[in-house]
Coordinates of C-alpha atoms and ligand atoms in Angstrom, one line a residue:
X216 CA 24.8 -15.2 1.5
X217 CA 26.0 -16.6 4.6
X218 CA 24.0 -16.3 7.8
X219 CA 26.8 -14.8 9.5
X220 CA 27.0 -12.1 7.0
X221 CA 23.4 -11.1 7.3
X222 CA 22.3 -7.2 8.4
X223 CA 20.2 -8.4 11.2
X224 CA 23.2 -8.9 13.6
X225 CA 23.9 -6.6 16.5
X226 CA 27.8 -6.2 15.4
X227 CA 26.9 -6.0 12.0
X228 CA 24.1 -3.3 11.7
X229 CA 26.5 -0.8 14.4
X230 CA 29.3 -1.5 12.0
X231 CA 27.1 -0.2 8.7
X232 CA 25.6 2.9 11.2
X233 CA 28.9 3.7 12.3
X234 CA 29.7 3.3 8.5
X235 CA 27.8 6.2 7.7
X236 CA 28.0 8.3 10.8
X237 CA 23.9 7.4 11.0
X238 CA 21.6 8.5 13.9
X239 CA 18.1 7.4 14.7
X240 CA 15.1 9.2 14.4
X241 CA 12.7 8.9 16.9
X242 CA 10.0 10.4 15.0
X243 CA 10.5 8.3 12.4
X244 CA 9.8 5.2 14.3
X245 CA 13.3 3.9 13.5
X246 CA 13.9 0.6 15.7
X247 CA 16.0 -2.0 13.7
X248 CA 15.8 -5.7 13.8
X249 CA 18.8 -7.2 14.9
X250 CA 18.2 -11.1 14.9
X251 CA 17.8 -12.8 11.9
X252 CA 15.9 -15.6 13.5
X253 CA 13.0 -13.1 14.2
X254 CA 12.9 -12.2 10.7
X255 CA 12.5 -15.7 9.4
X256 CA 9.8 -16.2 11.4
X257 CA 7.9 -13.2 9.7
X258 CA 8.8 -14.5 6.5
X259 CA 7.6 -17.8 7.2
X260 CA 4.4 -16.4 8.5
X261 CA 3.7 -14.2 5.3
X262 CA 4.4 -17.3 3.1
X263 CA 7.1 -15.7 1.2
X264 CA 8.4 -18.1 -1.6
X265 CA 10.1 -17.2 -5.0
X266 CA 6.5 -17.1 -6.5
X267 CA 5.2 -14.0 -4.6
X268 CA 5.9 -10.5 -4.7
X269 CA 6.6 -8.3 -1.7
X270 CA 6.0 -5.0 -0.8
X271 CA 7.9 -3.1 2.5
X272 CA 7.5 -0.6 4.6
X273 CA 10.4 1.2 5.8
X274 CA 13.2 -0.7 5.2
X275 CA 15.7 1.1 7.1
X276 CA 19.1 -0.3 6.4
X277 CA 17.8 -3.6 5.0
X278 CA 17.7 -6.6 7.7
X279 CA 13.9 -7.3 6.1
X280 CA 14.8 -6.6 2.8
X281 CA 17.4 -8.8 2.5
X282 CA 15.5 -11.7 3.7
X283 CA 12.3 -10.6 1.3
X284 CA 15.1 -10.7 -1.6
X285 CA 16.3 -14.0 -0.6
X286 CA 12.9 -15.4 -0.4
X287 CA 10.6 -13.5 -2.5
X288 CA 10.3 -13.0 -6.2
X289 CA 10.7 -9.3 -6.3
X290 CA 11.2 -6.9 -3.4
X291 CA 9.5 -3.1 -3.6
X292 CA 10.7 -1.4 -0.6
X293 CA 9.2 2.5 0.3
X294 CA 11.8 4.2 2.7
X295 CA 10.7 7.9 3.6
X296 CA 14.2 8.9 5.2
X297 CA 16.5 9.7 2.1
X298 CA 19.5 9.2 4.7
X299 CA 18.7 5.5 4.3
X300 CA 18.9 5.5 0.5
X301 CA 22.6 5.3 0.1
X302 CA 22.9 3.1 2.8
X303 CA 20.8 0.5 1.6
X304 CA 22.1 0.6 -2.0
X305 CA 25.2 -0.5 -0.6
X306 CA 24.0 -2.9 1.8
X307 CA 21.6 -4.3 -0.6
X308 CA 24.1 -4.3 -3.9
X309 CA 23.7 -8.0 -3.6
X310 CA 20.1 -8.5 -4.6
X311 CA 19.0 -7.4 -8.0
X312 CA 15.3 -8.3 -7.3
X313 CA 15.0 -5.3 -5.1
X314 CA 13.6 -1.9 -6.1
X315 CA 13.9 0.9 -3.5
X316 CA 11.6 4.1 -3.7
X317 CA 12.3 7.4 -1.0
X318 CA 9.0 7.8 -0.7
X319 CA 6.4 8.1 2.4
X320 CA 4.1 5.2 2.1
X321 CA 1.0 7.0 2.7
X322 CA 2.0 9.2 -0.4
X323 CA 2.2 5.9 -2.9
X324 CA 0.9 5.5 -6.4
X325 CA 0.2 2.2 -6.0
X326 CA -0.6 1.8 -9.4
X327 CA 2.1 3.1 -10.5
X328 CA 3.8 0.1 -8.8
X329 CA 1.8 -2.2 -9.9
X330 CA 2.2 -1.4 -13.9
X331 CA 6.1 -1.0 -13.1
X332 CA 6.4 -3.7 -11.0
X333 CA 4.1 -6.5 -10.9
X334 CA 3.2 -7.3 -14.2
X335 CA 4.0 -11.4 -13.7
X336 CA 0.9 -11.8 -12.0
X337 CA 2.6 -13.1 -9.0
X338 CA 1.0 -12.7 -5.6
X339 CA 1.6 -9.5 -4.0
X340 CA 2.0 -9.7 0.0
X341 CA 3.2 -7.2 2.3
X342 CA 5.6 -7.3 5.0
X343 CA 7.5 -4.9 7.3
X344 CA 8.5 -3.8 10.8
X345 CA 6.2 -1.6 10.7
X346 CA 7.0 2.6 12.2
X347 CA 5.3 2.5 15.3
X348 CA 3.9 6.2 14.9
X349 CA 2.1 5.4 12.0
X350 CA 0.5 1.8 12.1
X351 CA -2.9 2.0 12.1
X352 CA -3.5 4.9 9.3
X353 CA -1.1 2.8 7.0
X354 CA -2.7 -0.4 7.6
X355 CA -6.4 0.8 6.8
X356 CA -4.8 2.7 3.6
X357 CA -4.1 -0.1 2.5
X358 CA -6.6 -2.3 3.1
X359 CA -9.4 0.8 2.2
X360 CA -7.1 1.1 -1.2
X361 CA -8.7 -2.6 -2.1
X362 CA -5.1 -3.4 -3.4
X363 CA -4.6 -6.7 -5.4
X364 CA -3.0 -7.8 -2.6
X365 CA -3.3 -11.4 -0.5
X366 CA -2.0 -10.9 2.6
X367 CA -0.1 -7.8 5.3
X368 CA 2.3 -9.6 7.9
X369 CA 3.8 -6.6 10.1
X370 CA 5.7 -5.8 12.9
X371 CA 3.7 -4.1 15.6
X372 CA 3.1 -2.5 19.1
X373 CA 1.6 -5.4 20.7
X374 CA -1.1 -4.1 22.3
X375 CA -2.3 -2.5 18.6
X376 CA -2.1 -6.1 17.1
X377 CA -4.3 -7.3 20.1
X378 CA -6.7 -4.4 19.5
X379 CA -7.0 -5.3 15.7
X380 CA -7.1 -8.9 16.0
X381 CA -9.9 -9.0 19.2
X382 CA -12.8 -10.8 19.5
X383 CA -16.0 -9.3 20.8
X384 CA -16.7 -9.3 24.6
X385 CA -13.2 -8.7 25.6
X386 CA -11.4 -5.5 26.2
X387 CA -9.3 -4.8 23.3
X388 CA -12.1 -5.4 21.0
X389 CA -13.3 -2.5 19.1
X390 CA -13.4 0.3 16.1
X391 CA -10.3 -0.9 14.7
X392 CA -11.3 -4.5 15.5
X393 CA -14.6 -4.1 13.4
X394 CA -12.5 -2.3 10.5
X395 CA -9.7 -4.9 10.6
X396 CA -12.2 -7.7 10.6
X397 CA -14.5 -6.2 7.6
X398 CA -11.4 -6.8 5.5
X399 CA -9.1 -9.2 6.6
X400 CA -8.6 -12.6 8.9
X401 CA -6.3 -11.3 11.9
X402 CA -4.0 -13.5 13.9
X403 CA -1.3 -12.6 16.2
X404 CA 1.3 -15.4 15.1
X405 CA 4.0 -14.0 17.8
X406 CA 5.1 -11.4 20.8
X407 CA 8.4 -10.5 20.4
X408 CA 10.6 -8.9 23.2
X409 CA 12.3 -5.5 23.0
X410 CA 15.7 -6.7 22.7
X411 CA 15.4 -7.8 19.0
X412 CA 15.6 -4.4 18.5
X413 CA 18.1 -1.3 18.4
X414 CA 17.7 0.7 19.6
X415 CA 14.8 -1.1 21.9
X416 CA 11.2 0.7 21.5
X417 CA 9.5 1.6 25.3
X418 CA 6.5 -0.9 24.4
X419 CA 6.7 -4.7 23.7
X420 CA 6.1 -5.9 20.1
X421 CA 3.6 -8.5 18.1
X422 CA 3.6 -10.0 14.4
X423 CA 0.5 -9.4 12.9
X424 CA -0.9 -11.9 10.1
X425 CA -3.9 -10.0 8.1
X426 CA -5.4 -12.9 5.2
X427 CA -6.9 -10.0 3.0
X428 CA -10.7 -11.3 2.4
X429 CA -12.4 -11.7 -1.1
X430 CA -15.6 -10.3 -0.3
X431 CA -16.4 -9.1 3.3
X432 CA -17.9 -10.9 5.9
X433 CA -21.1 -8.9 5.8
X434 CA -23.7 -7.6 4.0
X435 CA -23.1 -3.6 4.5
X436 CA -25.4 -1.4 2.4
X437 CA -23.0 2.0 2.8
X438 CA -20.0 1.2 4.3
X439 CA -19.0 4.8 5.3
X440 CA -22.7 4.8 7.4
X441 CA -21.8 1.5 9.1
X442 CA -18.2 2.7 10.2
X443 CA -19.7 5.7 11.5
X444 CA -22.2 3.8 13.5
X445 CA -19.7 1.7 15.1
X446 CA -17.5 4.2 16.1
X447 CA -19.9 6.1 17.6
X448 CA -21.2 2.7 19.0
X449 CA -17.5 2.5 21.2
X450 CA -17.2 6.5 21.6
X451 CA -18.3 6.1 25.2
X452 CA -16.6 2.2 25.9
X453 CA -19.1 2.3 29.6
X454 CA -22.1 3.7 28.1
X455 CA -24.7 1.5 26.4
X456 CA -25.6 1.4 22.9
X457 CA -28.8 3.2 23.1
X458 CA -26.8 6.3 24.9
X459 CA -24.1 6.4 22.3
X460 CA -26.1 6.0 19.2
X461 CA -28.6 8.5 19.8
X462 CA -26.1 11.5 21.2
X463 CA -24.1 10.3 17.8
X464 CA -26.7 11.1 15.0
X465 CA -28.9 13.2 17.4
X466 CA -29.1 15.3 13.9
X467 CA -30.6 12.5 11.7
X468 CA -32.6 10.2 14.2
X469 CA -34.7 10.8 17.1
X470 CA -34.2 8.8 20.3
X471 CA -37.8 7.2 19.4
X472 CA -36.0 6.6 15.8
X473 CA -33.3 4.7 17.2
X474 CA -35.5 2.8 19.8
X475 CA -37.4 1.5 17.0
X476 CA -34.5 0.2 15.2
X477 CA -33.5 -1.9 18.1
X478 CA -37.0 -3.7 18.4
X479 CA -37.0 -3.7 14.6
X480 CA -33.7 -5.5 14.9
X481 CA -33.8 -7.5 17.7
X482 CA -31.1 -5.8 19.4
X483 CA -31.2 -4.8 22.9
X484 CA -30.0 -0.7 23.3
X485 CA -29.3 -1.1 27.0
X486 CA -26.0 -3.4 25.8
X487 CA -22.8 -1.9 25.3
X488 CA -21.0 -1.5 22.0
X489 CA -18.0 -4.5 22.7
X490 CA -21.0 -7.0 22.9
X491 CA -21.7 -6.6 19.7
X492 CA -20.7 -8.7 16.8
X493 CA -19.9 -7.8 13.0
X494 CA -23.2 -8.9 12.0
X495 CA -24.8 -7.2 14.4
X496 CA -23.3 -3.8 13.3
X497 CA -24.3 -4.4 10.0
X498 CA -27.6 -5.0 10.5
X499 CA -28.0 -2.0 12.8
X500 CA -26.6 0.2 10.2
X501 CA -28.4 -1.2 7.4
X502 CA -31.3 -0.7 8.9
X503 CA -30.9 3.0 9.8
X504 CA -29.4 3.9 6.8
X505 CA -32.6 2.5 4.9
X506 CA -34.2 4.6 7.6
X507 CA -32.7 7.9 6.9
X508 CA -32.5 7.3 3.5
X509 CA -36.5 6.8 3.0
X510 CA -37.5 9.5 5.0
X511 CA -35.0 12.5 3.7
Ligands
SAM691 N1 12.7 -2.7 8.3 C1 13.8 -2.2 9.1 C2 14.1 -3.2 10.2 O1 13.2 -4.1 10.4 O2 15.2 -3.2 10.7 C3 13.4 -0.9 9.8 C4 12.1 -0.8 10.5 S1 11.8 0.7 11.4 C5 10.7 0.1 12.7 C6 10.7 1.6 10.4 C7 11.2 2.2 9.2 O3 10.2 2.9 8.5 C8 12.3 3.2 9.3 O4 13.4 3.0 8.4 C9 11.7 4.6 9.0 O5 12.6 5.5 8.4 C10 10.6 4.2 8.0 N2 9.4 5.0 7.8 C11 8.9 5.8 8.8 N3 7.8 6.4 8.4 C12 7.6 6.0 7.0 C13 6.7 6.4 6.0 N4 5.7 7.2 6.2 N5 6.9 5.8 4.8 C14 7.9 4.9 4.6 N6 8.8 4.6 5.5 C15 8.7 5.1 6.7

């Protein structure tokens, strides 16, 4: 298909909405891509080749899709808003390789998909402009899901990808930074201005590269302990570790406890939760949890 053809053109994507009388939903996070050279670059920073399989999110009238069925194996696409559906069959009646499903993404049987879909063994990678509303509890649903999958290139509110992909010691870094890290290799590959878009979102966008890890970075005894103990460890950002760790499980440790864990440990209390690194968390929690495990 020629380039001039393509969805992800301003003239061409009003012509399909004014096509079908459609109207954006806010609430649905609906901002469409309107240049194709954007979309490229995601696909060329997912390593999309015939040999992989792709999975997206929301495809809304198909300037992603398209591209994914250009340069991907096999296309599954999960588009909540059944106003889309007809849309996109006829947008997307090219491209055989391309199974739609109306469904919310946070409601997928993914393996479901997998037996339906992906039974050449092919990689599976996911990509998508992501809905802005919804980022963060789709990401770590699919990344808590432990999905065969290699790798999640999305669209995102930039300052979210900058959160997700910090380092520690700076001021994006934390929760979601620890969470993102546990599983995955972040990089920001691009910032992208509002006017790819239409209609243009209030906040400035990012592409976010996630390389899903083997085996995680760590050694983390009980991983629901150790993302409670980091969370709390960033519940107060300006109040030191000591202070938020022993309001946090005030229940199961005393402040004595907790102390003791920090000589035990090597780690000061009196620093604050964005100084510390992955390993550092882990071995906190491992050793509390040992802790409260031995002497309930
Ligand atoms: N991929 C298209 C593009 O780049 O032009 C549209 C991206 S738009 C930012 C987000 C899309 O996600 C919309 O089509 C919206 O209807 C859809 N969406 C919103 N919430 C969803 C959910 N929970 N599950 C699946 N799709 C969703």
């Amino acid at each position: 298909m020629s380039e001039q053809k393509a969805i992800a053109t301003p003239k061409r994507t009003r012509e399909i909405l004014k096509k079908y009388g459609f109207s954006f939903k806010k609430s649905l996070g609906q901002n469409f891509l309107i240049d194709i050279n954007i979309l490229k670059n995601i696909i060329h920073n997912a390593g999309i080749t015939k040999e992989i399989n792709a999975i997206e999110i929301g495809p809304g009238i198909g300037a992603l899709t398209e591209q994914l069925a250009i340069a991907a194996n096999k296309v599954v696409a999960f588009e909540i808003d059944g106003r889309l559906v007809p849309i996109l069959e006829d947008t997307l009646q090219a491209y055989d390789n391309v199974k739609l499903i109306n469904q919310d993404i946070l409601k997928a049987d993914f393996e479901e998909v997998w037996d339906r879909y992906f039974q050449d063994d092919k990689p599976v990678k996911v990509v998508a402009n992501l809905p802005y509303y919804i980022t963060t509890p789709i990401l770590m649903q699919l990344l808590m899901a432990n999905l065969p999958i290699s790798s999640i290139t999305v669209m995102i509110q930039k300052e979210v990808a900058e959160r997700m992909a910090a380092a520690e010691n700076t001021k994006e870094y934390g929760s979601l930074s620890i969470a993102i890290q546990y599983y995955t290799e972040a990089k920001v590959k691009m910032v992208v201005p509002k006017t790819v878009f239409m209609p243009q979102p209030r906040v400035d966008s990012a592409v976010l590269h996630l390389e899903k890890r083997t085996t995680p970075p760590v050694d983390v005894e009980d991983e629901k302990f150790f993302f409670q103990l980091v969370q709390a460890s960033f519940q107060q950002r300006r109040k030191t570790l000591r202070n938020n760790l022993s309001r946090h499980f005030k229940d199961i440790l005393s402040k004595d406890q907790i102390e003791e864990g920090f000589d035990r440990v090597g780690i000061d209390g009196t620093r604050r939760g964005e100084s510390l690194n992955i390993q550092e968390f882990a071995t906190l929690a491992n050793y509390y949890e040992q802790y409260v495990k031995e002497t309930s």
